[in-house]
Amino acid sequence: MELVGIARLAFRSELLEAKREVEYFELPSRSILNRTRPNMPFQWTINPYRGCEYGCKYCYARYTHEFMEMAPEEFEDKIYAKSAAAHLLRQELGRIDRKEYIAIGTATDPYQPAERRFGRMRGILEVFARERGRHLTITTKSDLVTRDIELLREIARRNVVGVNMTITTLDEKLARALEPRAPRPELRLQAVKRLSAAGVCVAVFPNPIMPGLTDSEQALDRLARAAREAGAMSLGGGPLFLKPSSQAVMLPFLEREIPELAARYRELYATSAHLSKAYKDALALRVQRVRERYGLASGMIEYRPEFWEGEEQGELFPLQ
Ligand code: SF4
């Protein structure tokens, strides 16, 4: 059959971009809590998903797909949901000290789009809602965390819980380029506002702070002010490190989009994934100045909301 009119035009059209396809897999898991190295500020981590659709150019966790013999880019397209996450957590929690910190979302975002379908994070929070005296933090770039506000309040009655909202920049254009499929910074700030209004402890994390992109005092100041106004209590602040699997995505991105920075990055990360001590020290002082300007703490806070029912009560009147 001969194509005519719009059908013929469509047939001859040049492909501009193929629609991204994301594949989801169930990852059989034997455990959900992972022990960290001794010098970390938290002792356990939980990552309900492997791979992350947000596709941040600098993402350090791409190496986790290398273990599965996949290319760094596949980290964004092949997402693995850990099986029986809540069930495993219920079994494993009994074996760990209540005072030890558990950090959720250290490698991949627990509220990435897959969470809407598979609800692994929600299942995990439902387990914590029945606990008391636990210490946990949740790190995300997604306003989907507000879906779980009531659960977070329930957890916060008897446990110490904090949400770390990652916002690397308030510049919408830069955020779109660096974090192409993550929620806009404005949506993340609105989530901070809603969480803090509900009495949930929130920190804003500018991590990773990127040389020449987000590390100026002006940019950090703007972010800290917005964080404070939204009700955040603390401000994180760690510099970018780039493992080879992350360099494989970040460096070509810079060459394409911000060529004037590409050579500098090649030089900065030529021999190590980490920046120099001198840079890190100067950055730490800059972040500290900004924190002090807005009365923001650093690190984790043992925050007790008004509705705290706490473990002290349980210790004073132990259940028989
Ligand atoms: S949100 Fe986090 S885990 Fe996901 S791609 Fe970005 S940096 Fe990586």
Short mmCIF file of N, CA, C and O and ligand atoms in Angstrom, two decimals, residues 47 51-62 75-76 105-110 112 139-142 166 168 178-183 188 207-208, ligand 1:
data_model
loop_
_atom_site.label_atom_id
_atom_site.label_comp_id
_atom_site.label_asym_id
_atom_site.label_seq_id
_atom_site.Cartn_x
_atom_site.Cartn_y
_atom_site.Cartn_z
N ASN A 47 18.76 0.14 51.16
CA ASN A 47 18.44 0.67 49.83
C ASN A 47 17.43 -0.27 49.18
O ASN A 47 17.80 -1.33 48.70
N GLY A 51 19.78 0.62 41.21
CA GLY A 51 19.54 1.43 40.02
C GLY A 51 18.64 2.58 40.40
O GLY A 51 17.94 2.52 41.41
N CYS A 52 18.70 3.68 39.61
CA CYS A 52 17.86 4.85 39.93
C CYS A 52 17.54 5.61 38.66
O CYS A 52 18.43 5.98 37.91
N GLU A 53 16.24 5.82 38.47
CA GLU A 53 15.77 6.45 37.23
C GLU A 53 16.11 7.93 37.12
O GLU A 53 16.00 8.50 36.05
N TYR A 54 16.46 8.58 38.22
CA TYR A 54 16.69 10.02 38.14
C TYR A 54 17.87 10.37 37.25
O TYR A 54 17.94 11.46 36.69
N GLY A 55 18.80 9.47 37.14
CA GLY A 55 19.88 9.63 36.17
C GLY A 55 20.79 10.82 36.38
O GLY A 55 21.22 11.45 35.39
N CYS A 56 21.10 11.15 37.62
CA CYS A 56 22.00 12.29 37.87
C CYS A 56 23.36 12.01 37.23
O CYS A 56 23.89 10.90 37.35
N LYS A 57 23.90 13.03 36.59
CA LYS A 57 25.15 12.84 35.84
C LYS A 57 26.31 12.47 36.75
O LYS A 57 27.25 11.83 36.33
N TYR A 58 26.26 12.95 37.98
CA TYR A 58 27.38 12.75 38.90
C TYR A 58 27.21 11.52 39.78
O TYR A 58 28.03 11.24 40.63
N CYS A 59 26.13 10.78 39.61
CA CYS A 59 25.75 9.74 40.58
C CYS A 59 26.90 8.78 40.90
O CYS A 59 27.49 8.18 40.01
N TYR A 60 27.19 8.65 42.18
CA TYR A 60 28.34 7.81 42.58
C TYR A 60 27.97 6.32 42.59
O TYR A 60 28.83 5.46 42.59
N ALA A 61 26.65 6.04 42.61
CA ALA A 61 26.23 4.65 42.82
C ALA A 61 26.21 3.82 41.54
O ALA A 61 25.84 2.65 41.56
N ARG A 62 26.62 4.40 40.42
CA ARG A 62 26.59 3.65 39.16
C ARG A 62 27.44 2.38 39.25
O ARG A 62 27.19 1.40 38.56
N PHE A 75 22.30 1.80 34.74
CA PHE A 75 21.88 2.13 36.10
C PHE A 75 20.53 2.87 36.09
O PHE A 75 19.75 2.76 37.01
N GLU A 76 20.28 3.64 35.04
CA GLU A 76 19.05 4.45 34.96
C GLU A 76 17.89 3.71 34.33
O GLU A 76 16.74 4.13 34.45
N GLY A 105 18.50 5.04 51.78
CA GLY A 105 18.70 5.84 50.56
C GLY A 105 20.12 6.37 50.42
O GLY A 105 20.33 7.46 49.91
N THR A 106 21.09 5.60 50.86
CA THR A 106 22.49 6.04 50.76
C THR A 106 23.06 5.79 49.37
O THR A 106 23.98 6.47 48.93
N ALA A 107 22.53 4.80 48.65
CA ALA A 107 23.07 4.48 47.31
C ALA A 107 22.09 4.85 46.21
O ALA A 107 22.49 5.34 45.16
N THR A 108 20.80 4.59 46.44
CA THR A 108 19.81 4.94 45.42
C THR A 108 18.61 5.58 46.09
O THR A 108 18.41 5.43 47.29
N ASP A 109 17.82 6.31 45.30
CA ASP A 109 16.73 7.07 45.89
C ASP A 109 15.55 6.16 46.23
O ASP A 109 14.99 5.52 45.34
N PRO A 110 15.15 6.13 47.52
CA PRO A 110 14.06 5.22 47.90
C PRO A 110 12.69 5.69 47.41
O PRO A 110 11.73 4.93 47.44
N GLN A 112 12.24 7.05 44.28
CA GLN A 112 12.29 7.20 42.82
C GLN A 112 10.97 6.67 42.23
O GLN A 112 10.16 6.05 42.95
N THR A 139 17.22 9.64 52.92
CA THR A 139 17.75 10.63 51.98
C THR A 139 17.07 10.47 50.63
O THR A 139 16.97 9.36 50.10
N THR A 140 16.58 11.59 50.09
CA THR A 140 15.83 11.52 48.83
C THR A 140 15.89 12.86 48.09
O THR A 140 16.22 13.89 48.68
N LYS A 141 15.55 12.79 46.80
CA LYS A 141 15.36 14.01 46.02
C LYS A 141 13.89 14.15 45.63
O LYS A 141 13.55 14.95 44.78
N SER A 142 13.04 13.32 46.21
CA SER A 142 11.67 13.26 45.69
C SER A 142 10.63 13.80 46.66
O SER A 142 10.66 13.50 47.85
N THR A 166 17.79 16.19 49.36
CA THR A 166 18.94 16.63 48.56
C THR A 166 18.52 17.69 47.56
O THR A 166 17.62 17.46 46.74
N THR A 168 20.82 20.16 45.20
CA THR A 168 22.19 20.59 44.87
C THR A 168 22.21 22.04 44.38
O THR A 168 23.20 22.73 44.56
N LEU A 178 21.71 18.50 35.22
CA LEU A 178 22.49 17.59 36.06
C LEU A 178 21.67 16.40 36.56
O LEU A 178 22.20 15.31 36.77
N GLU A 179 20.38 16.65 36.80
CA GLU A 179 19.51 15.61 37.43
C GLU A 179 18.25 15.50 36.58
O GLU A 179 17.17 15.92 36.99
N PRO A 180 18.39 15.00 35.34
CA PRO A 180 17.34 15.18 34.33
C PRO A 180 15.96 14.68 34.70
O PRO A 180 14.98 15.27 34.28
N ARG A 181 15.85 13.65 35.51
CA ARG A 181 14.51 13.12 35.78
C ARG A 181 14.12 13.22 37.26
O ARG A 181 13.12 12.65 37.67
N ALA A 182 14.88 14.00 38.01
CA ALA A 182 14.52 14.18 39.42
C ALA A 182 13.52 15.33 39.54
O ALA A 182 13.48 16.21 38.67
N PRO A 183 12.68 15.34 40.57
CA PRO A 183 11.74 16.45 40.75
C PRO A 183 12.47 17.79 40.81
O PRO A 183 13.61 17.88 41.29
N ARG A 188 10.98 20.03 45.66
CA ARG A 188 11.69 19.47 46.83
C ARG A 188 11.58 20.43 48.02
O ARG A 188 11.39 20.00 49.16
N ASN A 207 24.59 18.12 48.77
CA ASN A 207 25.55 17.11 48.29
C ASN A 207 25.13 16.50 46.96
O ASN A 207 23.94 16.20 46.82
N PRO A 208 26.04 16.22 46.08
CA PRO A 208 27.45 16.57 46.17
C PRO A 208 27.67 18.01 45.70
O PRO A 208 27.11 18.42 44.68
S1 SF4 B 1 18.92 10.44 42.88
FE1 SF4 B 1 20.76 9.68 43.87
S2 SF4 B 1 20.84 7.53 43.35
FE2 SF4 B 1 19.41 8.48 41.94
S3 SF4 B 1 20.64 8.95 40.15
FE3 SF4 B 1 20.58 10.77 41.45
S4 SF4 B 1 22.42 10.62 42.72
FE4 SF4 B 1 22.05 8.58 41.83
#
